[in-house]
Short mmCIF file of C-alpha atoms and ligand atoms in Angstrom, two decimals:
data_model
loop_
_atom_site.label_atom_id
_atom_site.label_comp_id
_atom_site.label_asym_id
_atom_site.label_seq_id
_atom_site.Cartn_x
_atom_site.Cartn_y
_atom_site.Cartn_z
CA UNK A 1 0.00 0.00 0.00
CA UNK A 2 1.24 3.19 -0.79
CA UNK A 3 2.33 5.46 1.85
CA UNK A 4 1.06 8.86 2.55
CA UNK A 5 1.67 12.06 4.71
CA UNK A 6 -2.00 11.97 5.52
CA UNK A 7 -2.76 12.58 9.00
CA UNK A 8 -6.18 12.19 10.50
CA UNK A 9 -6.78 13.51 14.01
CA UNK A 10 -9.47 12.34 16.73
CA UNK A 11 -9.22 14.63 19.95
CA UNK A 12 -11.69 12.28 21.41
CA UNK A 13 -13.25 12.96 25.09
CA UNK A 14 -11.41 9.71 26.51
CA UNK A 15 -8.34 9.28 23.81
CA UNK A 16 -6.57 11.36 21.25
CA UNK A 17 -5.51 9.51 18.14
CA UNK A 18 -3.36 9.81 15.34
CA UNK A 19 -3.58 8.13 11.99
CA UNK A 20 -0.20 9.05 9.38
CA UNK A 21 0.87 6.52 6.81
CA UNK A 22 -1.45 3.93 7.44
CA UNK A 23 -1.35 3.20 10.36
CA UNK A 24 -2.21 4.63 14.24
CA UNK A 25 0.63 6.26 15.04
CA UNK A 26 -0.54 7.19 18.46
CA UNK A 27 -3.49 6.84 21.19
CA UNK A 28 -3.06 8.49 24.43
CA UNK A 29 -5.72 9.52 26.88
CA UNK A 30 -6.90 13.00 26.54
CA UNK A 31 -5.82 13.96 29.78
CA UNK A 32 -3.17 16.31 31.71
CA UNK A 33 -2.52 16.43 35.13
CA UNK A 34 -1.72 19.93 36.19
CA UNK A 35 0.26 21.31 39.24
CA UNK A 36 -2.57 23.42 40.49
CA UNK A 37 0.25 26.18 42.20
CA UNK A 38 1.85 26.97 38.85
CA UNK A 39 -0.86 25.46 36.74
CA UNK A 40 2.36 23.42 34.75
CA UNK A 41 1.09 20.14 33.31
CA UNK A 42 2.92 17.69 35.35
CA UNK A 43 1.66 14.15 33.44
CA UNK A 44 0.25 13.35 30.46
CA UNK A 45 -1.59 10.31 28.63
CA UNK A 46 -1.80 7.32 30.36
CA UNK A 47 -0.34 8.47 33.51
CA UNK A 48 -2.43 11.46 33.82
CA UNK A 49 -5.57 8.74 33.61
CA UNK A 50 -3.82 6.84 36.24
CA UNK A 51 -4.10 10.12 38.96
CA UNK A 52 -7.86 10.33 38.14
CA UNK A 53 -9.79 10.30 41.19
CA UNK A 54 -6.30 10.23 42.83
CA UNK A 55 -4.67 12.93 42.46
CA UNK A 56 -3.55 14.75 45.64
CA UNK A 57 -4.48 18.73 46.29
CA UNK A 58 -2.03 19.92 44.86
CA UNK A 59 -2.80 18.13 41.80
CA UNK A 60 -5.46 18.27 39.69
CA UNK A 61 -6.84 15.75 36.80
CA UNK A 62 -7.71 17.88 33.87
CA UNK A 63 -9.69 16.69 30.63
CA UNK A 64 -9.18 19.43 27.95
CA UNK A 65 -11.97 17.82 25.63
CA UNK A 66 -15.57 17.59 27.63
CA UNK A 67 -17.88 15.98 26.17
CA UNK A 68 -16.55 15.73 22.42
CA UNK A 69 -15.84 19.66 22.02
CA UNK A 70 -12.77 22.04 23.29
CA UNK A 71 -13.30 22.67 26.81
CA UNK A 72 -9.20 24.36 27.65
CA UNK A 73 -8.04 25.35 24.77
CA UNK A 74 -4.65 26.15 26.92
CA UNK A 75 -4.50 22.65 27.62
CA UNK A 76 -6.12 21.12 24.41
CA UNK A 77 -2.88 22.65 22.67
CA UNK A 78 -0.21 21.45 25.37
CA UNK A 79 -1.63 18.16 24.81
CA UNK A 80 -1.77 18.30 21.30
CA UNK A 81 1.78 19.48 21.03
CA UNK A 82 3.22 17.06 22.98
CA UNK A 83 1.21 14.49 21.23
CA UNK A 84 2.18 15.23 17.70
CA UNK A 85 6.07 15.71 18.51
CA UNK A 86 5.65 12.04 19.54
CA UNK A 87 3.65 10.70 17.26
CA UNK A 88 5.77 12.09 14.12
CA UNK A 89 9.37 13.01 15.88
CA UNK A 90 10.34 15.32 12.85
CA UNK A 91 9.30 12.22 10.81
CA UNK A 92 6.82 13.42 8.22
CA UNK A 93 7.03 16.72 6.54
CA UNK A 94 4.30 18.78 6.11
CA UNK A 95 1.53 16.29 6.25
CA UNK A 96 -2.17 17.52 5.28
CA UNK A 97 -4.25 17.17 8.41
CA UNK A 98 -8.11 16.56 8.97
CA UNK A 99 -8.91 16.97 12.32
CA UNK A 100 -12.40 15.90 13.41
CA UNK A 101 -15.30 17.10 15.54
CA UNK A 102 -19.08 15.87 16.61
CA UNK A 103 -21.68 16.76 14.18
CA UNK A 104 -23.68 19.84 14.14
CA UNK A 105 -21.29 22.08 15.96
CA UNK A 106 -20.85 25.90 14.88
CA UNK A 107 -18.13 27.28 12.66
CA UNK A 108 -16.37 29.17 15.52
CA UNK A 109 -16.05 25.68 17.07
CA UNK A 110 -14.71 24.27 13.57
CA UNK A 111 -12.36 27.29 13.96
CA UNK A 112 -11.65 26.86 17.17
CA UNK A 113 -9.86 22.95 16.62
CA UNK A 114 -8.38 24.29 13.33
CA UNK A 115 -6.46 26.58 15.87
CA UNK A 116 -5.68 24.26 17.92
CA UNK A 117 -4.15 21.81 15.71
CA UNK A 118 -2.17 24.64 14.56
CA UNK A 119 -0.89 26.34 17.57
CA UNK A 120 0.24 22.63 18.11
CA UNK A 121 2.82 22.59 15.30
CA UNK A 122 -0.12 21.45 12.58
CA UNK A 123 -0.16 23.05 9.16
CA UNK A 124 -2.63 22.62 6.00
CA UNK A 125 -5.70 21.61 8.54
CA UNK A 126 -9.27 20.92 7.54
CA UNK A 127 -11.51 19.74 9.34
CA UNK A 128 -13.95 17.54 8.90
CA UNK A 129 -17.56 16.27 11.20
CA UNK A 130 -17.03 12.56 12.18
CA UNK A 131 -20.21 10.86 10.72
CA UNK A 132 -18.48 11.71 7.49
CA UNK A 133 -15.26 10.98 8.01
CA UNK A 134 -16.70 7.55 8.99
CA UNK A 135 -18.81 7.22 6.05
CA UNK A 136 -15.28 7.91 3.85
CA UNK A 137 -13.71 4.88 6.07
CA UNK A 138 -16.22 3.08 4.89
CA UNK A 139 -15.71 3.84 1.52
CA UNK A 140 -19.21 5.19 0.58
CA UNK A 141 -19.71 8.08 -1.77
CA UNK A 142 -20.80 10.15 0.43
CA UNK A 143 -22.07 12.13 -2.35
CA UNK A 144 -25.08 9.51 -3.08
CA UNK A 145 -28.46 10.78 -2.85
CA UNK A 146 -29.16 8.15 -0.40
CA UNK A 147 -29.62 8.21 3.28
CA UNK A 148 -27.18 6.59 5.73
CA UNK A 149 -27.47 6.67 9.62
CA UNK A 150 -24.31 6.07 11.23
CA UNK A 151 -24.38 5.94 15.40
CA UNK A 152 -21.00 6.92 17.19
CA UNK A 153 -20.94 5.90 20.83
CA UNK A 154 -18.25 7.46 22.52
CA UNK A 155 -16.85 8.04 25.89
CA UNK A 156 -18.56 11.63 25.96
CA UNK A 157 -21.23 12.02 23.59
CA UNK A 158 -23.17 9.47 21.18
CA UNK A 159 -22.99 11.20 17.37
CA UNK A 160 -25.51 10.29 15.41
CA UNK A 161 -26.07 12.07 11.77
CA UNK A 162 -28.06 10.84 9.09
CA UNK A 163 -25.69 11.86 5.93
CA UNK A 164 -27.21 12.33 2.15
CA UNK A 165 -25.66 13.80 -0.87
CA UNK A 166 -22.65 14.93 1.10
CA UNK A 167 -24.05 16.37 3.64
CA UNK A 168 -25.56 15.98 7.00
CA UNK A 169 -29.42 15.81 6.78
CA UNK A 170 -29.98 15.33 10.46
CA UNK A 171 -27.67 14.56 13.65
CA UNK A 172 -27.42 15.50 17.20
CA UNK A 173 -24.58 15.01 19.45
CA UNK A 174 -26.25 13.69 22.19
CA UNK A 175 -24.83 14.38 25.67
CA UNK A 176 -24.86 10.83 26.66
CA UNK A 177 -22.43 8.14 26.12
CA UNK A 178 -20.32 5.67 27.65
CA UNK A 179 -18.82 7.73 30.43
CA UNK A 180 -21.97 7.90 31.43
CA UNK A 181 -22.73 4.10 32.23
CA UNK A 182 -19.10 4.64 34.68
CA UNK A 183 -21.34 7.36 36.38
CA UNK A 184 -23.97 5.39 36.94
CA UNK A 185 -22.20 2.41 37.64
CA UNK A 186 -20.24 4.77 40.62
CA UNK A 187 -24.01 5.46 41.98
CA UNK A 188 -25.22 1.87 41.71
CA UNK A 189 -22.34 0.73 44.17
CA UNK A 190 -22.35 3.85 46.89
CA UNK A 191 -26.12 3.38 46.98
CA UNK A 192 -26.61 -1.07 47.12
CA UNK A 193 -22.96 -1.34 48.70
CA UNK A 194 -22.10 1.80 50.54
CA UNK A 195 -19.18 1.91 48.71
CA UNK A 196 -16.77 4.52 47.13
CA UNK A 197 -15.27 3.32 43.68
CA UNK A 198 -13.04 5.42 41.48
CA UNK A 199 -13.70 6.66 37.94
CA UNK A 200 -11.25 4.06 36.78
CA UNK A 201 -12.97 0.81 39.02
CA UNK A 202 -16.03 1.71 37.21
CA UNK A 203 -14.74 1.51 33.92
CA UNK A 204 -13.29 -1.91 34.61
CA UNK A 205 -16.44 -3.19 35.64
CA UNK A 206 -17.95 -2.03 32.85
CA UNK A 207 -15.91 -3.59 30.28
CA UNK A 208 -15.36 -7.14 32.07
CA UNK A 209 -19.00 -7.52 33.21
CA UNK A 210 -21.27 -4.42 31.88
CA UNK A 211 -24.35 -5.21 29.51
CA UNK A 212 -27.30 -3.70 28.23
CA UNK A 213 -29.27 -6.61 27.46
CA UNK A 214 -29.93 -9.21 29.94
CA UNK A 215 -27.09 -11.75 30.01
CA UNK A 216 -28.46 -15.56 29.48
CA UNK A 217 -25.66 -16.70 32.14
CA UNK A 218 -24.66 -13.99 34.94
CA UNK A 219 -21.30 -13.16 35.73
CA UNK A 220 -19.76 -11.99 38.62
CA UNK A 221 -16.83 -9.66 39.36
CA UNK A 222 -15.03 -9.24 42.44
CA UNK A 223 -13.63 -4.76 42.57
CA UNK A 224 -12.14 -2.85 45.62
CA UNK A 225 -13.36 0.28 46.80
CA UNK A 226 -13.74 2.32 49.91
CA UNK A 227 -16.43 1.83 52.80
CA UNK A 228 -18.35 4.65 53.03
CA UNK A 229 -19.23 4.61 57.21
CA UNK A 230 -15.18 3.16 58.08
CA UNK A 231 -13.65 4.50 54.85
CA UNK A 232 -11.41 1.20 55.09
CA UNK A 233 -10.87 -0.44 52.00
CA UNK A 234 -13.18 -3.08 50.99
CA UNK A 235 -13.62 -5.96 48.35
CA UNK A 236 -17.27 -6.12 47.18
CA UNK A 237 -18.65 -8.92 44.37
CA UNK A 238 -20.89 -7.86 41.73
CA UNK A 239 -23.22 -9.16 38.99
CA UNK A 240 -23.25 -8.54 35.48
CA UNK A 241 -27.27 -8.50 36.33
CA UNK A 242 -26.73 -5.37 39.10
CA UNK A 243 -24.98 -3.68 36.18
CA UNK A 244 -27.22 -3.96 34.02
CA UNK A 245 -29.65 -2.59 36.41
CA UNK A 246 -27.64 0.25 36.88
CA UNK A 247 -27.25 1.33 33.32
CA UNK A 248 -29.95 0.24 31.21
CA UNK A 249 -31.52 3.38 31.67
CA UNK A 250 -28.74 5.24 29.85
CA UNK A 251 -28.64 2.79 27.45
CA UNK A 252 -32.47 3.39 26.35
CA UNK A 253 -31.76 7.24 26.56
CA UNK A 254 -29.48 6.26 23.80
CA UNK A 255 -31.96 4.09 21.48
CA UNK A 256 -34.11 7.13 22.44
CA UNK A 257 -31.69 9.92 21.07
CA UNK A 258 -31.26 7.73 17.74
CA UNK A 259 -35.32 7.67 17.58
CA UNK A 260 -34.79 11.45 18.26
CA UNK A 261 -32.80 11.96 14.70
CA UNK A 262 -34.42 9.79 12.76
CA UNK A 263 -37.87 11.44 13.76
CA UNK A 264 -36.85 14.38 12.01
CA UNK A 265 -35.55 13.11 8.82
CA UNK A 266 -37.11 13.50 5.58
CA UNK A 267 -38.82 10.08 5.47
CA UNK A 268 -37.50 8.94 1.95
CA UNK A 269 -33.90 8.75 3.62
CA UNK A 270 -35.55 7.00 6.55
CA UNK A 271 -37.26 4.45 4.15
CA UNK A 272 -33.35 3.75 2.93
CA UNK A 273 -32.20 3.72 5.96
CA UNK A 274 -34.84 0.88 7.08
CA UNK A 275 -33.62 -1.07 3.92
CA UNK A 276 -29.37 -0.35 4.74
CA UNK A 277 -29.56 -0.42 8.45
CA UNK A 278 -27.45 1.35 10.76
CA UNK A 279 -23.69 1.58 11.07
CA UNK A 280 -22.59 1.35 15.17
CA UNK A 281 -18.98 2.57 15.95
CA UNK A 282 -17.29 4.06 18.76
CA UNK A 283 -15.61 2.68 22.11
CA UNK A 284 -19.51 2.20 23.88
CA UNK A 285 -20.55 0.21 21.15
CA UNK A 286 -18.37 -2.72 22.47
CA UNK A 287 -20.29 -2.77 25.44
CA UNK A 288 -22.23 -6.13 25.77
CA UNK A 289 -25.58 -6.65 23.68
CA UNK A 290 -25.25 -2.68 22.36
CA UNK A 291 -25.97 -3.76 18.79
CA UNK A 292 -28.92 -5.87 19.89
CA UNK A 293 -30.24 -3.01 22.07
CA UNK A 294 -30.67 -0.70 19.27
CA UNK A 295 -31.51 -3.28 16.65
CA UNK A 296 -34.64 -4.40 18.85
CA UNK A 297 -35.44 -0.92 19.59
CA UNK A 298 -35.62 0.36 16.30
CA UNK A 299 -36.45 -2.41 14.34
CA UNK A 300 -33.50 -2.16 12.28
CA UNK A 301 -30.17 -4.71 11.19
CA UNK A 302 -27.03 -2.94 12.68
CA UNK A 303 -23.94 -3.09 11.36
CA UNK A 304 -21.13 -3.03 13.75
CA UNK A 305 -17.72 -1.92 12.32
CA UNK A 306 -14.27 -3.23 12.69
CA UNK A 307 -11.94 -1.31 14.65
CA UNK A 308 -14.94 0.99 16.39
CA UNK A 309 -12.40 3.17 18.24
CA UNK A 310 -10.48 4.07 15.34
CA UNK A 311 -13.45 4.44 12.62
CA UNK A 312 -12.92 8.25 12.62
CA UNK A 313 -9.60 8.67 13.09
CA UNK A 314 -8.90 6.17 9.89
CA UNK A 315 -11.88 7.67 7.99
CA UNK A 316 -10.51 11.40 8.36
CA UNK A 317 -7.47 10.33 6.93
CA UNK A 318 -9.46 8.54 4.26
CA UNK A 319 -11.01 11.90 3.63
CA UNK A 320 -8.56 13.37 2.68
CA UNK A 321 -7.70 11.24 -0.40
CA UNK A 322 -11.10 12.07 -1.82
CA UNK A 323 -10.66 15.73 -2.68
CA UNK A 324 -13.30 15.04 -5.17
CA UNK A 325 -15.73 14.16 -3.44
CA UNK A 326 -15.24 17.13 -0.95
CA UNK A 327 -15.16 19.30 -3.43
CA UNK A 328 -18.15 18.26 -3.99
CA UNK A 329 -19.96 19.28 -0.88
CA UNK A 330 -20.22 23.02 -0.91
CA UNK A 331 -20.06 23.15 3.24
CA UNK A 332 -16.73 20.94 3.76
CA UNK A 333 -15.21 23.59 0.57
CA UNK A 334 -16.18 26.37 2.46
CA UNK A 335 -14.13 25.03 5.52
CA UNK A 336 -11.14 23.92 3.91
CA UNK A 337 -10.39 26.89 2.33
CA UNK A 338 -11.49 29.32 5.25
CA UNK A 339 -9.58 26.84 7.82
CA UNK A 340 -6.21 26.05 5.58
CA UNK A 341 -3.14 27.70 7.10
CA UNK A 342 -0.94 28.19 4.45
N1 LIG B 401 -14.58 -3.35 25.59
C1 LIG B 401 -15.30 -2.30 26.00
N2 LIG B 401 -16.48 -2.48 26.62
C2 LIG B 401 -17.22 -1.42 27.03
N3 LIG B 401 -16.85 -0.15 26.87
C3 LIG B 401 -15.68 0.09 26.26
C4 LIG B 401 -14.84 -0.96 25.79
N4 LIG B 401 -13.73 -0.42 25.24
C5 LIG B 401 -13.85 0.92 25.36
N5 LIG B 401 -15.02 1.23 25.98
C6 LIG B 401 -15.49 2.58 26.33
O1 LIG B 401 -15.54 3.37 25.17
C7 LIG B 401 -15.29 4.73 25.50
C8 LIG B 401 -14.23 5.28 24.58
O2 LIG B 401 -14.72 5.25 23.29
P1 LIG B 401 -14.10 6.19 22.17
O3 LIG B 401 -12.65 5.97 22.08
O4 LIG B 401 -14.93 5.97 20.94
O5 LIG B 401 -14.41 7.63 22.83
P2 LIG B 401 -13.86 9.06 22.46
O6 LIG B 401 -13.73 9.17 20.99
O7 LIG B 401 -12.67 9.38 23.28
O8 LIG B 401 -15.06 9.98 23.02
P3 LIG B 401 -16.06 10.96 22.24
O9 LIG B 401 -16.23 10.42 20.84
O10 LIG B 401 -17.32 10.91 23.04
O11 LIG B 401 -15.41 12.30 22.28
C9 LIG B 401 -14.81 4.76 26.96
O12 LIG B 401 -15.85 5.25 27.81
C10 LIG B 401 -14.52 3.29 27.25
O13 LIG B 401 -14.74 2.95 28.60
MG1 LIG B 402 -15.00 9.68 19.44
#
């Protein structure tokens, strides 16, 4: 395969990642931990995930990207920075980057990661809405007058878009995603265990024993955490059934928020939608039963894609060897030529 200076970037709410000649060159956690006297970042990545819910005061745990969108820009760039000196070490010259962000967003926000990629070192940036830089991974024209509904579960926010003739007909970025089942999954133990568990604990739990459909054989899970009378620690067991107590809920707020988009979409695309089904990436998609959730809900086959936690990330990348077909869509022109640095 032939080898490009293409770079796609995904400054993701959990992870950042970095595609460049074929291949992930890098996936950290989006995360800095900051000295809270002289607000210095003091770790980054995978070590600034490990002081979550740890960190002591004069510490603090900071995640630049909240909920899919810039929250510190000061910090999204130190990040960034640091993140693309590693990933390319002087290694590829001026790459063309497409940076993405959740659908439906406004242009100072588009503006707002172009300048952030560049005050990172990036030059030649576009940027580009995930639901189509999926769609390119997938190696649709996008440009089809036909309707395709593609569901991103993330850590922050579930995107779901409904793209037609290049463009996005319908989407929301819907503030609810997998972090969320971790939150709830926090409240389900404090409140049937009296017992504190970390961000972190949660998120294990989740991904060894979570579900969202009822599983036929239960499965149990022994975690650690922190009475909540003695504040000693204490090992608790717990069922894949009491999780899925816990977050089914959020789960059906997500089916719900997919209903949500495809109740306002022009009901030809909705009629090819029914006959294509839906495409299911991102990291909460691996969840247990996910696919089934939403298939049952909605009456409609889903397609789960390889890879789900790289699907933008590879598909911005992808983008960007289909100038045509960009060129094509009037809104993404508009943006690469207002957004390109040199
Ligand atoms: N095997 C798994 N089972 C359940 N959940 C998982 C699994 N692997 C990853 N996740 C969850 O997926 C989420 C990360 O997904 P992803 O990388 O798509 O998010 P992101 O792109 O950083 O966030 P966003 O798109 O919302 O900005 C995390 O909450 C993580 O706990
Ligand atoms: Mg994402």
């Amino acid at each position: 395969m032939k080898k490009t200076t293409d770079v796609g970037i995904d400054i993701g709410t959990s992870k950042t990642v970095i595609f460049s000649s074929s291949k992930i060159v890098l996936e950290l956690p989006s995360m800095v931990t900051v000295d809270n006297d002289t607000l210095d970042p003091v770790y980054y990545g995978e070590k600034a995930k490990q002081t979550m819910g740890r960190t002591p005061d004069s510490l603090s745990c900071v995640s630049p990207i909240k909920r899919g969108v810039i929250a510190d820009y000061d910090f999204a760039e130190m990040m960034l920075k640091r993140y693309m000196e590693k990933a390319f070490a002087n290694k590829v010259i001026r790459p063309r980057i497409m940076a993405t962000l959740p659908p439906g967003l406004t242009e100072l926000q588009h503006h707002s990661l172009a300048n952030v990629v560049e005050s990172a070192g990036g030059r030649n940036i576009s940027v580009i809405e995930s639901p189509l830089a999926i769609a390119f991974g997938l190696q649709m024209d996008i440009t089809e007058p036909k309707g395709t509904l593609i569901v991103d579960i993330g850590a922050g926010t579930t995107d779901i878009a409904v793209i037609s003739l290049g463009g996005i007909a319908a989407c929301d970025s819907y503030k609810v995603a997998s972090m969320d089942f971790d939150a709830q999954i926090v409240k389900y133990v404090r409140k049937e265990f009296n017992i504190e568990i970390g961000p972190l604990t949660a998120e294990a739990i989740k991904k060894q024993i979570g579900t969202v459909v009822e599983r036929p054989v239960e499965i149990i899970m022994i975690a650690k955490g922190r009475n909540v009378f003695t504040g000693l620690p204490e090992s608790f067991e717990v069922t894949s059934t009491e999780i899925y107590e816990a977050i089914k809920e959020t789960a059906l707020s997500i089916c719900n928020a997919i209903r949500a988009v495809l109740a306002k979409t022009d009901p030809d695309l909705v009629a090819d939608i029914k006959e294509a089904g839906l495409y299911l990436t991102g990291g909460g998609s691996l969840i247990n039963g996910m696919d089934k959730l939403i298939a049952d809900y909605m009456d409609i086959a889903v397609h789960t894609l390889e890879d789900p936690t790289h699907s933008v990330v590879r598909g911005a990348a992808a983008a960007l060897r289909h100038p045509e077909q960009l060129k094509n869509i009037d809104y993404q022109m508009r943006s690469i030529k207002e957004l390109e640095i040199e």
